[in-house]
Each structure stands twice: as C-alpha cells, then as structure tokens.
Amino acid sequence: MLRLLVLLASLLLAPFALAAQGAAPARIVAVGDLHGDYEAWEEIARAAGIVDTKGGWSGGGTALVQMGDITDRGPDSLRIIRQLQRLAGEATAAGGQVIVLLGNHEAMNVTGDLRYVHPGEYEAFRDRRSRAVRLDVWATQRDRLAELYRADKPGLPIDEIKRRWLAETPLGMIEHRRSWRAGGDLGLWAATLPAVVQLGPTLFAHGGLSAERSAEEIATINRRHQAALAPGDEVDRSVLDDPLGPIWYRGNVVREADDTEPQSARLSREEELATVLARYGAQRLVVAHTPSRDGIADDLGGRLLRIDTGISRHYGGPASYLEIAGDRITAHQRESDGSWTSRILSEGAPR
C-alpha cells in the first residue's frame, strides 16, 4: 500500500513535467557505448547517414546522441572524441546537433581510475617528446616515487625503482593523464557533457534514472556532475560514484540483491520508470551501460530502450543504432554477414 501511495503521489505531482525541453528534432540517432572502437563507430555513423566518406557531417538536421562510454577497453577513444568535437560544429552549422552524454568511464578517466584503459589509449598521446617528458617527471618526482615504492618494499634500490616505474609508465601515459585530469583538455571537455538529456518526449541517460535522483530538475543533475568534474583538490566528486546516479544506475534494467536494503522497500522497475517519466513529462527512457548483446531491446511496453549492444571489439556484440523519427522508433543492426537490418520497435506512443 505504501508503494502504491508513493507512486500515485509522484504521478499526481509530476514536478518537472513542464520542464520538458521543447519539441524533439525531426530525427534522432542514438548510439551506445563505443569503448574505443573507431571502426565500429565509423561504420555506424555512415550507416545512419550522419557522416560522409570523408568523415564530415552529412546528417543535416539530425540530432546525434552518443550515450557515453567512448573511452576504455579499446585503443581509439581519442580519435572518436576528436571527430565528435569537430562534427559538433559542422552539425550546428547544418541545423543539427551532436550531443555526447557523460558515461561512467569518462568520469573514471577524470578521477584517475585507470583499470580499464587500453594500452592503445596511452599510445594515442605519444609523440616525439614523450621520452623527454617521462624522464623529466622522473627527475622531478624521484624522491616521492622512491617513498611510494619503498612503502611496500623497504630498501629497494633506486635503480630498481626507476626500472619498475618506467615499465609501469608507458610512453604517452603522462600526456594522457595530463589531458584527462580535472582541468586538463579532455577533463574540461568531460565537464561540459550532460548526464541527462531530454529531447521532446524522450529521456537519455547513460546508466539510468532512479526514483531518488530524478527528484531534481535535469539542469540541476547536470550542474552537480559538472561541478564534480571541476579542477581542485577540495572538489566533492562523490556524485561521480553514486550507484543511484545517472552514469551508474542499472536498476531500470535489472534488480540485484542488496544486503543493505530489502528489495520490497524499492519501487518495482515498472513503478520506478512510471514515476521518472511522469516527473519529466516524458514517454520513454533510452539507456546504455548495461549490455544487450542480442541487439537493441525495448522493455516495459516500449518505455525503456536499451541500446548498449556490446558494439566494441572488446565485447564482440553487433554494431547498432537507434533511430527516432516522430513516434516511429527503429532499431538498426549490422548482421554477421555485414549487412544492415532494421526493426521497427514502435510506430505510436509507448504502451
């Protein structure tokens, strides 16, 4: 009964229903996690008609929404990012848009969580000065590095410390970190990326939208993430690790056992999505982050669209993109023989 009352209250109040961001573009192309696979991205962009054979914008008034997680697991993140940055200007001039969402992996790169960085990512930053840059860092940080290594192994000779540090610091890594740190070139770019976007009746979030975190306006959610990516040692970055936040949340897709909170205390997936959509006056939510390797999936009566199909070589899923043109929603997918197939998911309002 309590859950029903909460749901009814949220539907009746719908605090942000009036804040929907105007009419949707005539055509939206949404692309899921790319994880450093430029070849897959290029094939998708051409199949969707938004990039020509020379890599320029050919989408006219189309709005491209890349769902985040361009980085990690593959070698070509920098190449994809630089092209998207260029395409953004070209699209605007043609009456279109390029929107890149903040993914959890972009945030991880800024905060220094490098667990999933592919070696090719460092290589992409390598240039003729990289050896000198690395030796300069060693010369200026030698004493601090020695202290760190000797904390685990007291008495370790300095020559051995240098050898280990060089082995653990591939050429290009220092430049990568300088660019991705908060206040660096790519760190500043990441801080411009929205965590949530609404285009007409459609919401987009990399991970998902929980009932708890959707209690704020979209602009406020985005400001919080932007602030967390700002430079400075005193910046509170906790929102970037929030399991209920839009860059990490998986609860719209799947519910896992949680020892800290009985599942009965949370709204069901259906109830939560209804609550979130009502708050923003939306009809559907598009998410990535949680792979659907069999292809783009529509769930909960077409109100939840999952478009992370494991596009990158790391995952081996099919290349794909979602197309929204008015009420017609189409999933496009590359088959194993290289051909592209299209599947209409909806031609009316969600059920």
C-alpha positions as a printed Julia matrix, in Angstrom:
351×3 Matrix{Float64}:
  0.0     0.0     0.0
  2.84    2.39    0.87
  4.49    1.82   -2.51
  1.19    2.49   -4.27
  0.75    5.77   -2.39
  4.29    6.84   -3.28
  3.66    6.03   -6.94
  0.34    7.89   -7.05
  1.83   10.92   -5.33
  4.68   11.09   -7.81
  2.34   10.79  -10.77
 -0.01   13.47   -9.48
  2.69   15.93   -8.54
  4.88   15.35  -11.63
  7.07   18.31  -10.56
  9.1    18.63  -13.73
  6.52   17.79  -16.36
  6.53   21.41  -17.51
 10.29   21.43  -17.9
 10.4    19.21  -20.99
 12.96   20.65  -23.4
 10.66   21.65  -26.25
  9.81   19.71  -29.38
 12.04   16.82  -30.39
 14.21   17.08  -33.52
 12.6    15.5   -36.58
 15.2    12.74  -36.48
 17.34   11.45  -33.62
 20.13    8.89  -33.95
 21.31    7.4   -30.66
 24.49    5.33  -30.41
 25.55    3.25  -27.42
 28.89    2.56  -25.74
 31.8     2.61  -28.21
 34.69    1.8   -25.86
 37.49    2.91  -28.12
 36.4     1.13  -31.32
 36.71    3.71  -34.09
 35.98    1.27  -36.91
 32.64    0.32  -35.37
 31.78    3.98  -34.78
 32.65    4.9   -38.38
 30.52    2.06  -39.76
 27.56    3.07  -37.6
 27.86    6.75  -38.49
 27.92    6.02  -42.2
 25.05    3.52  -42.0
 23.0     6.14  -40.14
 23.76    8.75  -42.81
 25.28   11.24  -40.39
 28.89   11.07  -41.61
 30.12   11.03  -45.2
 33.03    9.08  -46.67
 35.42   11.9   -45.75
 34.32   11.9   -42.12
 32.28   15.1   -42.33
 28.77   15.73  -41.06
 26.08   14.64  -43.53
 23.14   14.37  -41.15
 21.53   17.73  -41.9
 19.08   18.49  -39.08
 19.55   15.12  -37.33
 20.37   15.13  -33.63
 23.07   12.59  -32.78
 23.07   11.38  -29.18
 26.15    9.37  -28.25
 25.33    7.72  -24.94
 28.74    7.95  -23.24
 31.5     5.4   -22.55
 33.52    6.34  -25.59
 36.62    5.55  -23.53
 38.44    2.45  -22.22
 38.66   -1.19  -23.36
 39.76   -0.13  -26.87
 42.59    1.97  -28.36
 40.8     4.69  -30.31
 38.88    6.82  -27.82
 40.88    9.96  -28.6
 40.24    9.58  -32.32
 36.48    9.22  -31.77
 36.35   12.17  -29.38
 38.25   14.47  -31.73
 35.9    13.6   -34.58
 32.81   14.17  -32.43
 34.19   17.53  -31.32
 34.65   18.55  -34.96
 31.28   17.15  -36.01
 29.55   19.18  -33.3
 30.45   22.41  -35.08
 29.59   21.05  -38.52
 26.23   19.73  -37.32
 25.29   23.04  -35.75
 26.06   24.85  -39.0
 23.78   22.4   -40.83
 20.93   22.75  -38.33
 21.67   19.5   -36.49
 23.16   18.61  -33.12
 25.84   16.38  -31.67
 25.15   15.52  -28.03
 27.6    13.35  -26.08
 26.43   12.12  -22.68
 28.73   11.67  -19.72
 29.41    7.99  -19.12
 30.9     6.39  -16.05
 34.11    5.64  -17.98
 34.67    9.28  -18.91
 34.24   10.15  -15.23
 36.67    7.39  -14.25
 39.32    8.77  -16.57
 38.99   12.19  -14.95
 39.2    10.82  -11.41
 42.2     8.62  -12.24
 40.53    5.2   -12.19
 42.55    3.61  -14.99
 41.61   -0.05  -14.53
 40.07   -0.35  -17.99
 42.35    1.91  -20.02
 43.62    0.08  -23.12
 47.38    0.44  -23.8
 46.49    1.97  -27.14
 44.9     4.89  -25.32
 48.32    5.92  -24.0
 49.94    5.28  -27.37
 47.49    7.74  -28.95
 49.06   10.53  -26.85
 52.65    9.56  -27.6
 54.77   11.93  -29.66
 58.45   12.7   -30.24
 58.7    14.45  -26.87
 57.22   11.66  -24.79
 60.54   10.13  -23.7
 61.81   13.51  -22.53
 58.52   14.19  -20.73
 58.73   10.9   -18.88
 62.37   11.42  -17.85
 61.56   14.94  -16.68
 58.78   13.61  -14.44
 61.16   11.01  -13.02
 63.8    13.67  -12.29
 61.36   15.97  -10.51
 59.39   13.26   -8.67
 62.18   10.8    -7.9
 62.12   11.21   -4.11
 58.33   10.95   -3.87
 58.27    7.88   -6.12
 61.02    6.24   -4.11
 59.0     6.77   -0.94
 55.93    5.19   -2.51
 57.76    2.1    -3.79
 59.68    1.61   -0.54
 56.47    1.71    1.47
 55.83   -1.8     0.12
 59.45   -2.92   -0.07
 61.84   -1.03    2.24
 65.4    -0.72    0.99
 64.51   -1.15   -2.68
 67.44    0.29   -4.7
 66.74    3.48   -6.59
 67.81    1.91   -9.9
 65.22   -0.84   -9.43
 62.57    1.73   -8.52
 63.32    3.63  -11.71
 63.15    0.44  -13.78
 59.79   -0.51  -12.31
 58.35    2.96  -12.68
 59.39    3.19  -16.33
 57.83   -0.19  -17.0
 54.59    0.91  -15.33
 54.52    4.27  -17.12
 54.32    3.63  -20.87
 55.12    6.45  -23.26
 52.08    8.66  -23.69
 50.63    7.82  -20.28
 51.76   11.07  -18.69
 50.24   13.09  -21.53
 47.05   11.05  -21.25
 46.78   11.8   -17.55
 47.51   15.49  -18.04
 44.79   15.74  -20.66
 42.17   13.75  -18.73
 42.73   15.2   -15.26
 40.23   17.71  -13.97
 41.21   20.99  -15.64
 43.06   19.25  -18.48
 41.99   19.41  -22.11
 39.75   16.33  -22.03
 38.88   16.84  -18.38
 37.36   20.21  -19.27
 35.56   18.62  -22.23
 34.1    15.91  -19.97
 32.84   18.62  -17.62
 30.7    20.02  -20.45
 28.89   16.71  -21.05
 25.35   16.36  -19.7
 24.48   13.37  -17.55
 20.83   13.51  -18.63
 19.2    14.95  -21.76
 15.56   15.27  -22.75
 14.56   15.74  -26.39
 10.8    16.12  -26.55
  9.21   13.01  -25.02
 12.46   11.04  -24.84
 14.91   10.97  -21.93
 18.51    9.86  -22.4
 20.89    8.77  -19.61
 23.99    6.61  -19.86
 23.12    4.28  -16.98
 19.56    5.09  -15.99
 17.36    7.25  -13.82
 16.48    6.2   -10.3
 13.44    7.49   -8.46
 15.74    9.01   -5.84
 18.0    11.0    -8.16
 15.23   12.09  -10.55
 13.72   14.14   -7.74
 15.67   17.09   -9.19
 15.39   19.02  -12.43
 17.62   17.8   -15.24
 19.56   21.07  -15.22
 20.35   20.58  -11.53
 21.5    17.0   -12.07
 23.8    18.14  -14.86
 25.19   21.02  -12.81
 26.07   18.62   -9.99
 28.07   16.42  -12.35
 29.75   19.38  -14.0
 30.79   20.72  -10.58
 32.17   17.31   -9.59
 34.45   17.36  -12.65
 35.86   20.8   -11.92
 39.57   21.16  -11.08
 40.68   21.46   -7.47
 41.76   19.19   -4.61
 38.77   20.18   -2.5
 36.1    19.33   -5.09
 33.49   16.83   -3.92
 33.45   14.14   -6.59
 31.19   11.67   -4.79
 28.32   12.13   -7.27
 30.54   10.51   -9.9
 30.5     7.23   -7.93
 26.83    7.3    -6.93
 25.27    3.88   -7.7
 21.85    5.56   -7.95
 23.14    8.33  -10.21
 22.53    8.53  -13.98
 26.01    7.43  -15.05
 26.0     4.21  -12.97
 22.39    3.19  -12.24
 21.29   -0.2   -13.63
 18.02   -0.52  -11.72
 15.83    0.41  -14.68
 17.18   -2.69  -16.43
 17.85   -5.22  -13.7
 17.47   -5.56   -9.96
 20.19   -7.23   -7.93
 20.1    -8.41   -4.34
 21.19   -5.65   -1.96
 22.09   -6.62    1.59
 21.64   -3.05    2.79
 18.07   -2.58    1.59
 15.26   -5.11    1.18
 14.02   -5.18   -2.42
 10.47   -4.72   -1.14
 11.46   -1.23    0.04
 12.06   -0.07   -3.52
  9.57    0.57   -6.26
  9.45   -2.13   -8.93
 11.08   -1.4   -12.26
  7.68   -0.64  -13.76
  6.68    1.68  -10.91
 10.0     3.47  -10.87
 10.04    4.11  -14.6
  6.45    5.4   -14.48
  7.49    7.75  -11.67
 10.53    9.06  -13.53
  8.71    9.58  -16.81
  5.85   11.39  -15.11
  8.22   13.75  -13.32
  9.71   14.92  -16.59
  6.61   14.64  -18.77
  8.34   12.02  -20.92
  7.16    8.9   -22.72
 10.32    6.83  -22.8
 13.85    6.46  -21.41
 16.86    5.45  -23.51
 19.82    3.91  -21.66
 23.15    2.26  -22.44
 25.7     0.93  -19.88
 24.09   -2.49  -19.33
 24.8    -4.59  -22.44
 22.07   -6.21  -24.5
 24.27   -8.31  -26.78
 21.35   -9.74  -28.76
 20.59   -6.27  -30.09
 18.68   -3.16  -29.11
 15.91   -4.11  -26.69
 12.61   -2.43  -25.92
 11.29   -3.18  -22.47
  8.39   -2.24  -20.21
  5.95   -1.68  -23.05
  8.4     0.3   -25.15
  9.02    2.85  -22.4
 12.59    1.61  -21.79
 15.01    1.29  -24.7
 18.37   -0.39  -24.13
 20.92    0.43  -26.81
 24.3    -0.81  -25.49
 24.73   -3.87  -27.71
 28.4    -4.5   -26.91
 29.44   -2.59  -30.03
 33.21   -2.61  -29.44
 35.57   -5.43  -30.37
 36.17   -5.97  -26.66
 32.6    -7.24  -26.24
 32.01   -8.61  -29.73
 28.37   -7.53  -29.96
 26.68   -6.15  -33.07
 27.13   -2.59  -34.27
 23.8    -0.8   -33.91
 21.98    2.49  -33.59
 18.51    3.65  -32.58
 16.54    6.0   -34.8
 13.63    8.11  -33.53
 11.56    9.97  -36.1
  8.38   11.27  -34.54
  6.6     8.29  -32.97
  8.42    5.81  -35.19
 11.3     4.11  -33.39
 13.6     1.81  -35.35
 16.48   -0.4   -34.25
 19.23   -0.79  -36.85
 21.8    -3.57  -36.55
 24.73   -4.94  -38.53
 24.43   -8.68  -39.08
 27.26  -11.21  -39.11
 27.4   -11.09  -42.94
 28.0    -7.33  -42.83
 24.52   -6.33  -43.96
 22.32   -3.95  -42.0
 18.8    -4.82  -40.91
 16.09   -2.59  -39.48
 13.4    -3.48  -36.97
 10.53   -1.14  -36.13
 10.04   -1.11  -32.36
  7.14    1.33  -32.26
  5.02    3.49  -34.5
  2.97    5.15  -31.75
  3.12    6.22  -28.14
  4.55    3.61  -25.73
  2.09    1.07  -24.39
